[in-house]
Short mmCIF file of C-alpha atoms (C1' of nucleotides) in Angstrom, two decimals:
data_model
loop_
_atom_site.label_atom_id
_atom_site.label_comp_id
_atom_site.label_asym_id
_atom_site.label_seq_id
_atom_site.Cartn_x
_atom_site.Cartn_y
_atom_site.Cartn_z
CA UNK I 1 -13.22 177.27 -20.78
CA UNK I 2 -10.68 179.81 -21.90
CA UNK I 3 -12.13 182.71 -19.96
CA UNK I 4 -14.98 182.38 -17.54
CA UNK I 5 -18.24 183.87 -18.71
CA UNK I 6 -18.76 185.98 -15.64
CA UNK I 7 -15.34 187.51 -16.30
CA UNK I 8 -16.36 188.44 -19.82
CA UNK I 9 -19.40 190.22 -18.48
CA UNK I 10 -17.26 192.05 -15.97
CA UNK I 11 -14.88 193.15 -18.68
CA UNK I 12 -17.70 194.36 -20.82
CA UNK I 13 -19.15 196.39 -18.00
CA UNK I 14 -15.80 197.82 -17.00
CA UNK I 15 -15.27 198.94 -20.56
CA UNK I 16 -18.62 200.65 -20.69
CA UNK I 17 -17.79 202.50 -17.53
CA UNK I 18 -14.31 203.44 -18.65
CA UNK I 19 -15.35 204.86 -21.99
CA UNK I 20 -18.05 206.83 -20.27
CA UNK I 21 -20.98 205.06 -21.86
CA UNK I 22 -22.22 204.36 -18.36
CA UNK I 23 -21.59 207.48 -16.31
CA UNK I 24 -21.42 207.66 -12.55
CA UNK I 25 -24.66 206.86 -10.75
CA UNK I 26 -26.29 205.70 -13.94
CA UNK I 27 -28.15 202.47 -13.88
CA UNK I 28 -26.57 199.39 -15.34
CA UNK I 29 -28.48 196.45 -16.81
CA UNK I 30 -30.29 194.26 -14.32
CA UNK I 31 -29.36 190.68 -13.65
CA UNK I 32 -32.03 189.43 -15.97
CA UNK I 33 -31.09 191.82 -18.75
CA UNK I 34 -27.45 190.85 -18.60
CA UNK I 35 -28.39 187.19 -18.48
CA UNK I 36 -30.36 187.56 -21.67
CA UNK I 37 -27.81 189.73 -23.48
CA UNK I 38 -24.99 187.31 -22.78
CA UNK I 39 -27.11 184.20 -23.00
CA UNK I 40 -26.17 183.02 -19.54
CA UNK I 41 -28.16 182.18 -16.48
CA UNK I 42 -29.13 184.85 -14.04
CA UNK I 43 -26.75 183.42 -11.44
CA UNK I 44 -23.81 183.97 -13.75
CA UNK I 45 -24.80 187.52 -14.58
CA UNK I 46 -25.32 188.05 -10.89
CA UNK I 47 -21.79 187.00 -10.14
CA UNK I 48 -20.38 189.66 -12.43
CA UNK I 49 -22.50 192.33 -10.74
CA UNK I 50 -21.58 190.96 -7.35
CA UNK I 51 -17.86 191.07 -7.86
CA UNK I 52 -17.93 194.55 -9.33
CA UNK I 53 -19.88 195.61 -6.27
CA UNK I 54 -17.28 194.10 -3.96
CA UNK I 55 -14.62 196.01 -5.85
CA UNK I 56 -16.49 199.22 -5.24
CA UNK I 57 -17.24 199.78 -8.91
CA UNK I 58 -20.98 199.38 -8.53
CA UNK I 59 -23.49 199.75 -5.78
CA UNK I 60 -26.78 197.92 -5.64
CA UNK I 61 -30.07 198.41 -3.87
CA UNK I 62 -32.57 195.67 -3.42
CA UNK I 63 -35.70 196.34 -5.35
CA UNK I 64 -34.17 199.23 -7.26
CA UNK I 65 -31.18 198.25 -9.33
CA UNK I 66 -27.43 198.42 -9.77
CA UNK I 67 -25.55 201.64 -10.37
CA UNK I 68 -22.11 202.91 -11.24
CA UNK I 69 -20.31 204.12 -8.14
CA UNK I 70 -18.42 207.38 -8.06
CA UNK I 71 -14.82 206.53 -8.40
CA UNK I 72 -12.25 208.83 -7.12
CA UNK I 73 -8.62 208.01 -7.12
CA UNK I 74 -7.64 206.15 -4.05
CA UNK I 75 -4.47 204.76 -2.72
CA UNK I 76 -3.63 203.03 0.44
CA UNK I 77 -1.66 204.79 3.06
CA UNK I 78 -0.82 201.49 4.57
CA UNK I 79 1.17 200.20 1.71
CA UNK I 80 3.73 201.92 -0.33
CA UNK I 81 2.17 201.61 -3.67
CA UNK I 82 3.36 202.38 -7.08
CA UNK I 83 1.19 205.07 -8.57
CA UNK I 84 1.43 203.44 -11.99
CA UNK I 85 0.04 200.18 -10.62
CA UNK I 86 -2.63 202.08 -8.80
CA UNK I 87 -3.81 203.74 -11.97
CA UNK I 88 -3.60 200.56 -13.99
CA UNK I 89 -5.61 198.68 -11.42
CA UNK I 90 -8.39 201.17 -11.97
CA UNK I 91 -8.26 200.31 -15.63
CA UNK I 92 -6.91 203.67 -16.69
CA UNK I 93 -3.83 204.47 -18.66
CA UNK I 94 -0.72 205.73 -16.96
CA UNK I 95 1.88 208.05 -18.34
CA UNK I 96 4.73 209.95 -16.77
CA UNK I 97 6.36 213.13 -17.93
CA UNK I 98 9.85 213.91 -16.81
CA UNK I 99 10.27 217.62 -16.25
CA UNK I 100 13.68 217.70 -14.67
CA UNK I 101 16.49 215.36 -13.80
CA UNK I 102 19.42 217.24 -12.39
CA UNK I 103 22.07 217.47 -9.75
CA UNK I 104 21.59 220.25 -7.24
CA UNK I 105 23.29 221.70 -4.24
CA UNK I 106 21.38 220.35 -1.31
CA UNK I 107 18.95 222.67 0.49
CA UNK I 108 19.26 222.62 4.24
CA UNK I 109 15.97 220.85 4.91
CA UNK I 110 16.80 218.12 2.43
CA UNK I 111 20.29 217.74 3.80
CA UNK I 112 18.91 217.15 7.25
CA UNK I 113 16.39 214.61 6.02
CA UNK I 114 18.87 212.61 3.98
CA UNK I 115 21.86 212.94 6.26
CA UNK I 116 23.87 214.97 3.78
CA UNK I 117 25.82 218.15 4.20
CA UNK I 118 24.41 221.50 3.29
CA UNK I 119 25.16 222.28 -0.38
CA UNK I 120 26.49 218.80 -1.02
CA UNK I 121 25.36 217.52 -4.42
CA UNK I 122 22.03 215.73 -4.45
CA UNK I 123 19.99 214.20 -7.27
CA UNK I 124 16.66 215.77 -8.02
CA UNK I 125 13.85 214.60 -10.26
CA UNK I 126 10.56 216.24 -11.08
CA UNK I 127 7.86 214.15 -12.65
CA UNK I 128 4.19 214.51 -13.44
CA UNK I 129 2.11 211.34 -13.27
CA UNK I 130 -0.90 211.25 -15.57
CA UNK I 131 -4.07 209.24 -15.28
CA UNK I 132 -5.43 209.07 -18.79
CA UNK I 133 -4.88 212.65 -19.90
CA UNK I 134 -5.18 214.32 -16.56
CA UNK I 135 -2.23 215.08 -14.33
CA UNK I 136 -2.77 213.28 -11.04
CA UNK I 137 0.37 213.87 -9.11
CA UNK I 138 3.47 216.03 -9.15
CA UNK I 139 6.45 214.20 -7.75
CA UNK I 140 9.48 216.14 -6.58
CA UNK I 141 12.16 213.82 -5.31
CA UNK I 142 15.59 214.20 -3.78
CA UNK I 143 17.80 211.15 -3.90
CA UNK I 144 20.88 210.36 -1.88
CA UNK I 145 23.73 209.97 -4.39
CA UNK I 146 25.84 208.04 -1.94
CA UNK I 147 23.36 205.22 -2.00
CA UNK I 148 21.99 205.49 -5.51
CA UNK I 149 24.87 206.66 -7.70
CA UNK I 150 23.16 205.61 -10.96
CA UNK I 151 19.93 207.46 -10.41
CA UNK I 152 20.56 210.00 -13.15
CA UNK I 153 20.98 207.34 -15.82
CA UNK I 154 17.46 205.97 -15.56
CA UNK I 155 14.63 206.41 -18.01
CA UNK I 156 11.79 207.58 -15.83
CA UNK I 157 9.22 207.52 -18.57
CA UNK I 158 9.59 203.75 -18.46
CA UNK I 159 9.95 203.11 -14.76
CA UNK I 160 8.79 205.17 -11.83
CA UNK I 161 11.47 206.43 -9.47
CA UNK I 162 9.82 204.62 -6.63
CA UNK I 163 9.91 201.31 -8.45
CA UNK I 164 13.51 201.78 -9.50
CA UNK I 165 14.59 202.71 -6.01
CA UNK I 166 12.87 199.77 -4.43
CA UNK I 167 14.65 197.47 -6.83
CA UNK I 168 18.07 198.95 -6.26
CA UNK I 169 17.82 199.58 -2.55
CA UNK I 170 15.21 197.45 -0.82
CA UNK I 171 13.08 199.50 1.51
CA UNK I 172 13.46 198.90 5.17
CA UNK I 173 11.52 201.81 6.48
CA UNK I 174 9.34 204.68 5.38
CA UNK I 175 8.03 207.78 6.98
CA UNK I 176 5.05 209.80 5.85
CA UNK I 177 3.38 213.03 6.51
CA UNK I 178 0.17 214.11 4.93
CA UNK I 179 -0.77 217.74 4.69
CA UNK I 180 -3.40 219.85 3.05
CA UNK I 181 -1.81 222.75 1.25
CA UNK I 182 -2.59 225.41 -1.26
CA UNK I 183 -0.24 224.82 -4.16
CA UNK I 184 2.06 227.47 -5.54
CA UNK I 185 1.70 228.67 -9.10
CA UNK I 186 4.44 226.38 -10.36
CA UNK I 187 2.61 223.34 -9.00
CA UNK I 188 -0.73 224.58 -10.30
CA UNK I 189 0.71 224.89 -13.74
CA UNK I 190 2.00 221.36 -13.90
CA UNK I 191 -1.15 219.91 -12.41
CA UNK I 192 -3.14 221.96 -14.91
CA UNK I 193 -5.10 223.74 -12.23
CA UNK I 194 -6.53 227.01 -13.38
CA UNK I 195 -7.15 228.18 -9.87
CA UNK I 196 -5.32 227.01 -6.79
CA UNK I 197 -7.36 224.36 -5.04
CA UNK I 198 -6.60 222.37 -1.89
CA UNK I 199 -4.08 219.64 -2.55
CA UNK I 200 -2.88 216.67 -0.60
CA UNK I 201 0.82 216.67 -0.13
CA UNK I 202 2.38 213.42 0.94
CA UNK I 203 5.93 213.77 2.11
CA UNK I 204 7.68 210.45 2.07
CA UNK I 205 11.10 209.62 3.34
CA UNK I 206 12.37 206.15 2.61
CA UNK I 207 15.20 204.26 4.20
CA UNK I 208 17.30 201.38 3.13
CA UNK I 209 19.67 199.36 5.22
CA UNK I 210 22.32 202.04 5.09
CA UNK I 211 20.17 205.05 5.90
CA UNK I 212 17.93 207.56 4.19
CA UNK I 213 17.56 207.02 0.47
CA UNK I 214 15.15 209.60 -0.78
CA UNK I 215 12.79 212.37 0.16
CA UNK I 216 9.74 212.82 -2.02
CA UNK I 217 7.01 215.40 -2.14
CA UNK I 218 3.92 214.04 -3.83
CA UNK I 219 1.26 216.64 -4.53
CA UNK I 220 -2.19 215.78 -5.85
CA UNK I 221 -5.31 217.89 -6.30
CA UNK I 222 -7.89 217.21 -3.64
CA UNK I 223 -10.55 216.95 -6.27
CA UNK I 224 -8.81 214.10 -8.05
CA UNK I 225 -7.06 212.16 -5.39
CA UNK I 226 -7.48 210.79 -1.96
CA UNK I 227 -5.67 208.42 0.26
CA UNK I 228 -7.29 205.37 1.70
CA UNK I 229 -6.22 202.96 4.32
CA UNK I 230 -7.45 199.86 5.94
CA UNK I 231 -6.56 198.38 9.25
CA UNK I 232 -7.44 194.95 10.49
CA UNK I 233 -7.43 194.23 14.16
CA UNK I 234 -8.83 190.76 14.00
CA UNK I 235 -10.40 188.33 11.63
CA UNK I 236 -12.84 190.66 10.01
CA UNK I 237 -16.45 190.86 11.06
CA UNK I 238 -18.89 188.40 9.73
CA UNK I 239 -21.94 189.50 7.85
CA UNK I 240 -21.27 192.67 6.06
CA UNK I 241 -22.92 191.79 2.85
CA UNK I 242 -26.30 191.81 4.41
CA UNK J 1 -34.88 184.56 7.33
CA UNK J 2 -33.50 186.23 10.41
CA UNK J 3 -29.86 185.62 9.62
CA UNK J 4 -28.68 184.14 6.38
CA UNK J 5 -27.37 180.63 6.60
CA UNK J 6 -24.11 181.38 4.88
CA UNK J 7 -23.53 184.06 7.54
CA UNK J 8 -24.04 181.54 10.30
CA UNK J 9 -21.43 179.32 8.79
CA UNK J 10 -19.05 182.25 8.51
CA UNK J 11 -19.58 183.13 12.15
CA UNK J 12 -18.97 179.57 13.20
CA UNK J 13 -15.74 179.44 11.27
CA UNK J 14 -14.58 182.81 12.52
CA UNK J 15 -15.15 181.66 16.06
CA UNK J 16 -13.16 178.50 15.52
CA UNK J 17 -10.30 180.58 14.18
CA UNK J 18 -10.50 183.17 16.93
CA UNK J 19 -10.45 180.68 19.77
CA UNK J 20 -7.55 178.91 18.17
CA UNK J 21 -9.34 175.68 17.45
CA UNK J 22 -8.29 176.11 13.84
CA UNK J 23 -4.71 177.40 13.84
CA UNK J 24 -3.01 179.15 10.97
CA UNK J 25 -2.50 177.07 7.86
CA UNK J 26 -4.63 174.28 9.22
CA UNK J 27 -7.21 172.80 6.95
CA UNK J 28 -10.81 173.76 7.40
CA UNK J 29 -13.79 171.57 6.44
CA UNK J 30 -14.40 171.19 2.73
CA UNK J 31 -17.47 172.52 0.99
CA UNK J 32 -19.16 169.17 1.15
CA UNK J 33 -18.33 168.65 4.81
CA UNK J 34 -19.70 172.04 5.77
CA UNK J 35 -22.76 171.46 3.66
CA UNK J 36 -23.49 168.26 5.52
CA UNK J 37 -22.71 169.62 8.99
CA UNK J 38 -24.98 172.61 8.56
CA UNK J 39 -27.54 170.79 6.44
CA UNK J 40 -27.28 173.24 3.57
CA UNK J 41 -26.43 172.84 -0.07
CA UNK J 42 -22.87 172.88 -1.23
CA UNK J 43 -23.41 176.26 -2.90
CA UNK J 44 -24.32 177.84 0.40
CA UNK J 45 -21.36 176.37 2.22
CA UNK J 46 -19.26 177.50 -0.69
CA UNK J 47 -20.41 181.07 -0.27
CA UNK J 48 -19.22 181.16 3.31
CA UNK J 49 -15.80 179.86 2.29
CA UNK J 50 -15.73 182.24 -0.63
CA UNK J 51 -16.40 185.36 1.38
CA UNK J 52 -13.92 184.43 4.06
CA UNK J 53 -11.38 183.98 1.31
CA UNK J 54 -12.13 187.40 -0.12
CA UNK J 55 -11.62 188.87 3.31
CA UNK J 56 -8.21 187.28 3.47
CA UNK J 57 -9.11 184.96 6.30
CA UNK J 58 -8.80 181.76 4.32
CA UNK J 59 -6.90 180.69 1.26
CA UNK J 60 -7.98 177.93 -1.05
CA UNK J 61 -6.31 175.73 -3.60
CA UNK J 62 -8.20 173.88 -6.23
CA UNK J 63 -7.93 170.17 -5.76
CA UNK J 64 -6.41 170.52 -2.31
CA UNK J 65 -8.60 172.33 0.16
CA UNK J 66 -9.20 175.49 2.20
CA UNK J 67 -6.85 176.72 4.88
CA UNK J 68 -6.60 179.36 7.57
CA UNK J 69 -4.50 182.28 6.38
CA UNK J 70 -1.79 183.87 8.44
CA UNK J 71 -3.10 186.88 10.24
CA UNK J 72 -1.89 190.05 8.63
CA UNK J 73 0.68 192.19 10.22
CA UNK J 74 -0.46 195.67 10.65
CA UNK J 75 1.43 198.85 10.26
CA UNK J 76 1.31 201.82 12.50
CA UNK J 77 0.63 204.29 9.77
CA UNK J 78 -2.54 206.12 10.57
CA UNK J 79 -2.87 204.42 13.83
CA UNK J 80 -6.14 205.10 15.48
CA UNK J 81 -5.10 207.66 17.94
CA UNK J 82 -7.05 209.58 20.42
CA UNK J 83 -6.76 213.24 19.62
CA UNK J 84 -6.79 214.12 23.30
CA UNK J 85 -3.74 211.93 23.91
CA UNK J 86 -2.10 213.36 20.87
CA UNK J 87 -2.49 216.90 22.16
CA UNK J 88 -1.44 216.01 25.66
CA UNK J 89 1.66 214.29 24.35
CA UNK J 90 2.67 217.58 22.77
CA UNK J 91 2.40 219.16 26.18
CA UNK J 92 -0.63 221.22 25.32
CA UNK J 93 -3.99 221.38 26.96
CA UNK J 94 -6.98 219.65 25.47
CA UNK J 95 -10.60 220.66 25.63
CA UNK J 96 -13.68 219.53 23.77
CA UNK J 97 -16.85 221.43 23.03
CA UNK J 98 -20.02 219.55 22.32
CA UNK J 99 -22.06 221.39 19.70
CA UNK J 100 -24.74 218.84 18.98
CA UNK J 101 -25.87 215.47 20.19
CA UNK J 102 -29.03 214.42 18.43
CA UNK J 103 -30.93 211.74 16.68
CA UNK J 104 -31.36 212.26 12.95
CA UNK J 105 -32.97 210.56 10.00
CA UNK J 106 -30.13 208.85 8.23
CA UNK J 107 -28.80 210.46 5.03
CA UNK J 108 -28.33 208.05 2.16
CA UNK J 109 -24.54 208.09 2.19
CA UNK J 110 -24.43 207.43 5.90
CA UNK J 111 -27.01 204.69 5.60
CA UNK J 112 -24.88 202.92 3.05
CA UNK J 113 -21.75 203.23 5.15
CA UNK J 114 -23.33 201.96 8.34
CA UNK J 115 -25.63 199.37 6.84
CA UNK J 116 -28.77 201.20 7.89
CA UNK J 117 -31.86 202.08 5.97
CA UNK J 118 -32.39 205.45 4.42
CA UNK J 119 -34.08 207.76 6.94
CA UNK J 120 -33.75 205.27 9.76
CA UNK J 121 -32.79 207.00 13.00
CA UNK J 122 -29.09 207.46 13.58
CA UNK J 123 -27.13 209.13 16.35
CA UNK J 124 -25.13 212.19 15.48
CA UNK J 125 -22.58 214.15 17.45
CA UNK J 126 -20.69 217.27 16.53
CA UNK J 127 -17.65 218.18 18.56
CA UNK J 128 -14.81 220.67 18.32
CA UNK J 129 -11.48 219.59 19.75
CA UNK J 130 -9.28 222.39 21.05
CA UNK J 131 -5.54 222.50 21.47
CA UNK J 132 -4.93 225.17 24.07
CA UNK J 133 -7.31 227.86 22.90
CA UNK J 134 -7.29 227.06 19.23
CA UNK J 135 -9.78 224.73 17.56
CA UNK J 136 -7.84 221.88 15.98
CA UNK J 137 -10.47 219.55 14.66
CA UNK J 138 -14.15 219.42 13.93
CA UNK J 139 -15.58 215.97 14.47
CA UNK J 140 -18.90 215.04 12.91
CA UNK J 141 -19.83 211.50 13.78
CA UNK J 142 -22.69 209.19 12.95
CA UNK J 143 -23.18 206.22 15.22
CA UNK J 144 -25.10 203.03 14.59
CA UNK J 145 -27.86 202.92 17.22
CA UNK J 146 -28.35 199.20 16.78
CA UNK J 147 -24.88 198.61 18.14
CA UNK J 148 -24.42 201.53 20.50
CA UNK J 149 -27.86 202.22 22.00
CA UNK J 150 -26.49 204.29 24.90
CA UNK J 151 -24.47 206.72 22.84
CA UNK J 152 -26.74 209.66 23.57
CA UNK J 153 -26.33 209.33 27.33
CA UNK J 154 -22.58 209.99 27.38
CA UNK J 155 -20.79 213.12 28.53
CA UNK J 156 -18.51 213.94 25.67
CA UNK J 157 -16.76 216.76 27.43
CA UNK J 158 -15.29 214.11 29.69
CA UNK J 159 -14.62 211.31 27.24
CA UNK J 160 -14.06 211.46 23.50
CA UNK J 161 -16.53 209.57 21.34
CA UNK J 162 -13.74 207.51 19.94
CA UNK J 163 -12.56 206.40 23.34
CA UNK J 164 -16.06 205.61 24.48
CA UNK J 165 -16.82 203.60 21.38
CA UNK J 166 -13.66 201.59 21.60
CA UNK J 167 -14.52 200.66 25.15
CA UNK J 168 -18.07 199.63 24.39
CA UNK J 169 -17.51 197.91 21.07
CA UNK J 170 -13.96 196.69 20.54
CA UNK J 171 -12.66 197.63 17.14
CA UNK J 172 -12.05 194.90 14.69
CA UNK J 173 -11.48 196.98 11.63
CA UNK J 174 -11.10 200.54 10.46
CA UNK J 175 -11.17 202.22 7.13
CA UNK J 176 -9.77 205.62 6.32
CA UNK J 177 -9.74 208.09 3.56
CA UNK J 178 -7.83 211.30 3.61
CA UNK J 179 -8.80 214.21 1.42
CA UNK J 180 -7.84 217.79 0.97
CA UNK J 181 -10.93 219.95 0.88
CA UNK J 182 -11.98 223.53 1.10
CA UNK J 183 -14.25 223.79 4.12
CA UNK J 184 -17.73 225.24 3.98
CA UNK J 185 -18.65 228.30 5.96
CA UNK J 186 -20.11 226.27 8.80
CA UNK J 187 -16.86 224.40 9.26
CA UNK J 188 -14.84 227.60 8.94
CA UNK J 189 -16.84 229.15 11.69
CA UNK J 190 -16.29 226.37 14.16
CA UNK J 191 -12.62 226.09 13.34
CA UNK J 192 -12.37 229.87 13.67
CA UNK J 193 -11.01 230.32 10.19
CA UNK J 194 -11.51 233.82 8.87
CA UNK J 195 -10.90 232.73 5.32
CA UNK J 196 -11.38 229.24 3.95
CA UNK J 197 -8.05 227.47 3.83
CA UNK J 198 -7.21 223.92 2.71
CA UNK J 199 -8.19 221.38 5.31
CA UNK J 200 -7.43 217.74 5.82
CA UNK J 201 -10.51 215.66 6.11
CA UNK J 202 -10.11 212.21 7.52
CA UNK J 203 -13.12 210.01 6.99
CA UNK J 204 -13.01 207.09 9.32
CA UNK J 205 -15.34 204.13 9.40
CA UNK J 206 -14.94 201.69 12.23
CA UNK J 207 -16.21 198.17 12.54
CA UNK J 208 -16.88 195.89 15.39
CA UNK J 209 -17.59 192.22 15.28
CA UNK J 210 -21.17 192.77 14.19
CA UNK J 211 -20.57 195.32 11.47
CA UNK J 212 -20.12 199.04 11.01
CA UNK J 213 -20.22 201.05 14.22
CA UNK J 214 -19.58 204.63 13.28
CA UNK J 215 -18.70 206.99 10.51
CA UNK J 216 -16.68 210.05 11.43
CA UNK J 217 -15.60 213.10 9.49
CA UNK J 218 -12.60 214.74 11.09
CA UNK J 219 -11.71 218.09 9.60
CA UNK J 220 -8.59 220.02 10.53
CA UNK J 221 -7.00 223.12 9.06
CA UNK J 222 -3.96 222.34 6.95
CA UNK J 223 -2.02 225.03 8.70
CA UNK J 224 -2.48 223.49 12.10
CA UNK J 225 -2.58 219.78 11.54
CA UNK J 226 -0.93 217.02 9.65
CA UNK J 227 -0.92 213.28 9.75
CA UNK J 228 2.19 211.32 10.27
CA UNK J 229 2.98 207.70 9.86
CA UNK J 230 5.76 205.25 10.00
CA UNK J 231 6.20 201.95 8.29
CA UNK J 232 8.68 199.27 9.13
CA UNK J 233 9.66 196.63 6.65
CA UNK J 234 12.16 195.10 8.97
CA UNK J 235 12.43 191.33 9.12
CA UNK J 236 9.22 189.97 10.52
CA UNK J 237 8.88 187.76 13.53
CA UNK J 238 9.63 190.56 15.92
CA UNK J 239 7.28 191.63 18.65
CA UNK J 240 3.79 191.28 17.39
CA UNK J 241 2.07 189.85 20.42
CA UNK J 242 -0.84 192.23 20.25
"C1'" DC A 1 11.42 148.97 -8.42
"C1'" DG A 2 9.60 152.71 -11.04
"C1'" DA A 3 6.74 154.96 -14.08
"C1'" DT A 4 2.04 155.37 -15.40
"C1'" DC A 5 -2.82 155.07 -14.78
"C1'" DT A 6 -6.84 155.26 -12.11
"C1'" DT A 7 -9.66 156.89 -8.60
"C1'" DG A 8 -11.60 159.69 -5.24
"C1'" DG A 9 -11.69 164.13 -3.18
"C1'" DT A 10 -11.52 169.16 -3.71
"C1'" DT A 11 -12.33 173.60 -5.66
"C1'" DG A 12 -14.18 176.26 -9.92
"C1'" DT A 13 -17.83 177.36 -13.21
"C1'" DA A 14 -22.46 177.23 -14.87
"C1'" DT A 15 -27.46 176.30 -15.06
"C1'" DA A 16 -32.42 176.13 -13.85
"C1'" DT A 17 -35.44 176.86 -10.37
"C1'" DA A 18 -37.89 178.68 -6.34
"C1'" DC A 19 -39.10 181.86 -3.10
"C1'" DA A 20 -38.16 186.08 -0.06
"C1'" DA A 21 -37.80 190.95 0.32
"C1'" DG A 22 -37.73 195.54 -1.24
"C1'" DT A 23 -39.12 199.29 -4.61
"C1'" DT A 24 -41.68 201.36 -8.27
"C1'" DT A 25 -45.41 201.47 -11.36
"C1'" DT A 26 -49.90 200.45 -12.63
"C1'" DT A 27 -54.48 199.37 -11.76
"C1'" DG A 28 -58.88 199.81 -9.88
"C1'" DC A 29 -62.13 201.19 -6.50
"C1'" DG A 30 -64.53 204.40 -3.47
"C1'" DC S 1 -59.43 212.73 -7.82
"C1'" DG S 2 -57.11 210.30 -4.02
"C1'" DC S 3 -55.74 206.32 -2.12
"C1'" DA S 4 -55.10 201.56 -1.54
"C1'" DA S 5 -54.35 197.24 -3.61
"C1'" DA S 6 -52.13 194.64 -7.05
"C1'" DA S 7 -48.72 193.79 -10.41
"C1'" DA S 8 -44.19 194.04 -12.21
"C1'" DC S 9 -39.50 194.29 -11.56
"C1'" DT S 10 -35.41 194.35 -8.84
"C1'" DT S 11 -31.94 192.28 -5.80
"C1'" DG S 12 -31.07 188.56 -2.04
"C1'" DT S 13 -30.94 183.77 -0.48
"C1'" DA S 14 -31.05 178.89 -1.14
"C1'" DT S 15 -31.21 174.39 -3.53
"C1'" DA S 16 -30.06 170.53 -6.64
"C1'" DT S 17 -27.44 169.35 -10.33
"C1'" DA S 18 -23.78 168.87 -13.78
"C1'" DC S 19 -19.36 168.99 -15.45
"C1'" DA S 20 -14.47 170.87 -15.62
"C1'" DA S 21 -9.93 171.43 -13.61
"C1'" DC S 22 -6.78 170.08 -10.41
"C1'" DC S 23 -4.27 167.34 -6.99
"C1'" DA S 24 -2.79 163.48 -4.10
"C1'" DA S 25 -2.52 158.91 -3.16
"C1'" DG S 26 -3.11 154.27 -4.24
"C1'" DA S 27 -3.30 150.61 -7.84
"C1'" DT S 28 -1.51 148.59 -11.79
"C1'" DC S 29 1.67 147.10 -15.11
"C1'" DG S 30 6.12 146.73 -17.49
#
DNA sequence: CGATCTTGGTTGTATATACAAGTTTTTGCG
DNA sequence: CGCAAAAACTTGTATATACAACCAAGATCG
């Protein structure tokens, strides 16, 4: 079997959701309906529904039906994740727009964070990450030129800074702060916000073996983005499907 | 059926793993063996193995068998921290104000998160945490009465709900989301915000061995609070004897 | 001896069936 | 009309069966 049948059903349903044919909280076909449409047994149709439910794409209620869950962008705080992967894994298209890539004299706060001298040259990139056609995150990043001398030569429409950096200088450590802020007009403009709305700002400082590599400010509208995390303290609890 | 059979098998296997009878990377019984031992069909035994695999507790290889996975390392980012300790560690004074402690009919979203029925009774507490004289966080918490029947009898000016819960029902798992929101007027009032300002809202769902224990919404003004975290990618094998 | 084939065990996919449990709609009776 | 009972439909659990894909080890043959 080239591709499993239940996977085909899943793909079909994901497509319907992505193109908006099945909006949030709308009902999706029942197990029996899917079984008939795809000429499979109910158990196979069920498996597709089941797995989509486990992935958080659907929710189901016994006796009522299956429905499209509200999906809001979500990333894990616990792993340093590439925003491009994150968007792709939701089945959406990713695009980056490079606004600036320059060398700057280092502001004092950045100098302290990266272990540079005040006004020493530092690399700076400014990028907007798009999910489909909507800007999801504004990334302002300072990079330590002592550690990453070739940073300016990269094509950041093809590779995200984070991915490039982690290839060149393997991460050993990272530090985060999460804040809720009201964005300035410059940020609003690039996130295409007509009015300032609360935004999450993730400040991330990454370290390689030889010290601080980069300092990034990642700003996302609160209405489009949230951070998620998961901690396991033990083999997870038993029955949580019931 | 009081408890589903596949769940019983899962519990049995979890216990074996927890007590160390089945060490990491050791082989666990095959589908057929489990089916025979528990006098169920192979499909039912399979489901137990399947779900444990999805939870990352087992890994399976076609043609070979099923094995106990290595327990995940956990990072300290977003560690579950007691806000009272956090404030004390900054050298400030902590105080809590209990606004509500009631029993409510369960809203749909809460029911889904805690595995309760819609409109079933659920415990609810509403607390403001103060740092010195300034309100730092509004905590709205729903608690599963099936697991924590004595929740209503506690004195939450003396002990935080989180601390009490972790004593009564040891955490096995936690789930977080962080959002930037604009608080409603009710929240503004209790946080003593004259104008709405961006707030961080941490939604935290905690699990014990028997399922979801509580769902908490922790709202803090962006100007007064931020979340910090630290990740280490250093060579493993260090101290992880927790 | 060594390479190949066979065989038995294991997981993966799929089907048809049955009944339980929950919800909504329809029916029918007082 | 109002209300209760019944029917219809949904998801949830469980079984028995079949075959495919894969792997390891033993058997066979050159």
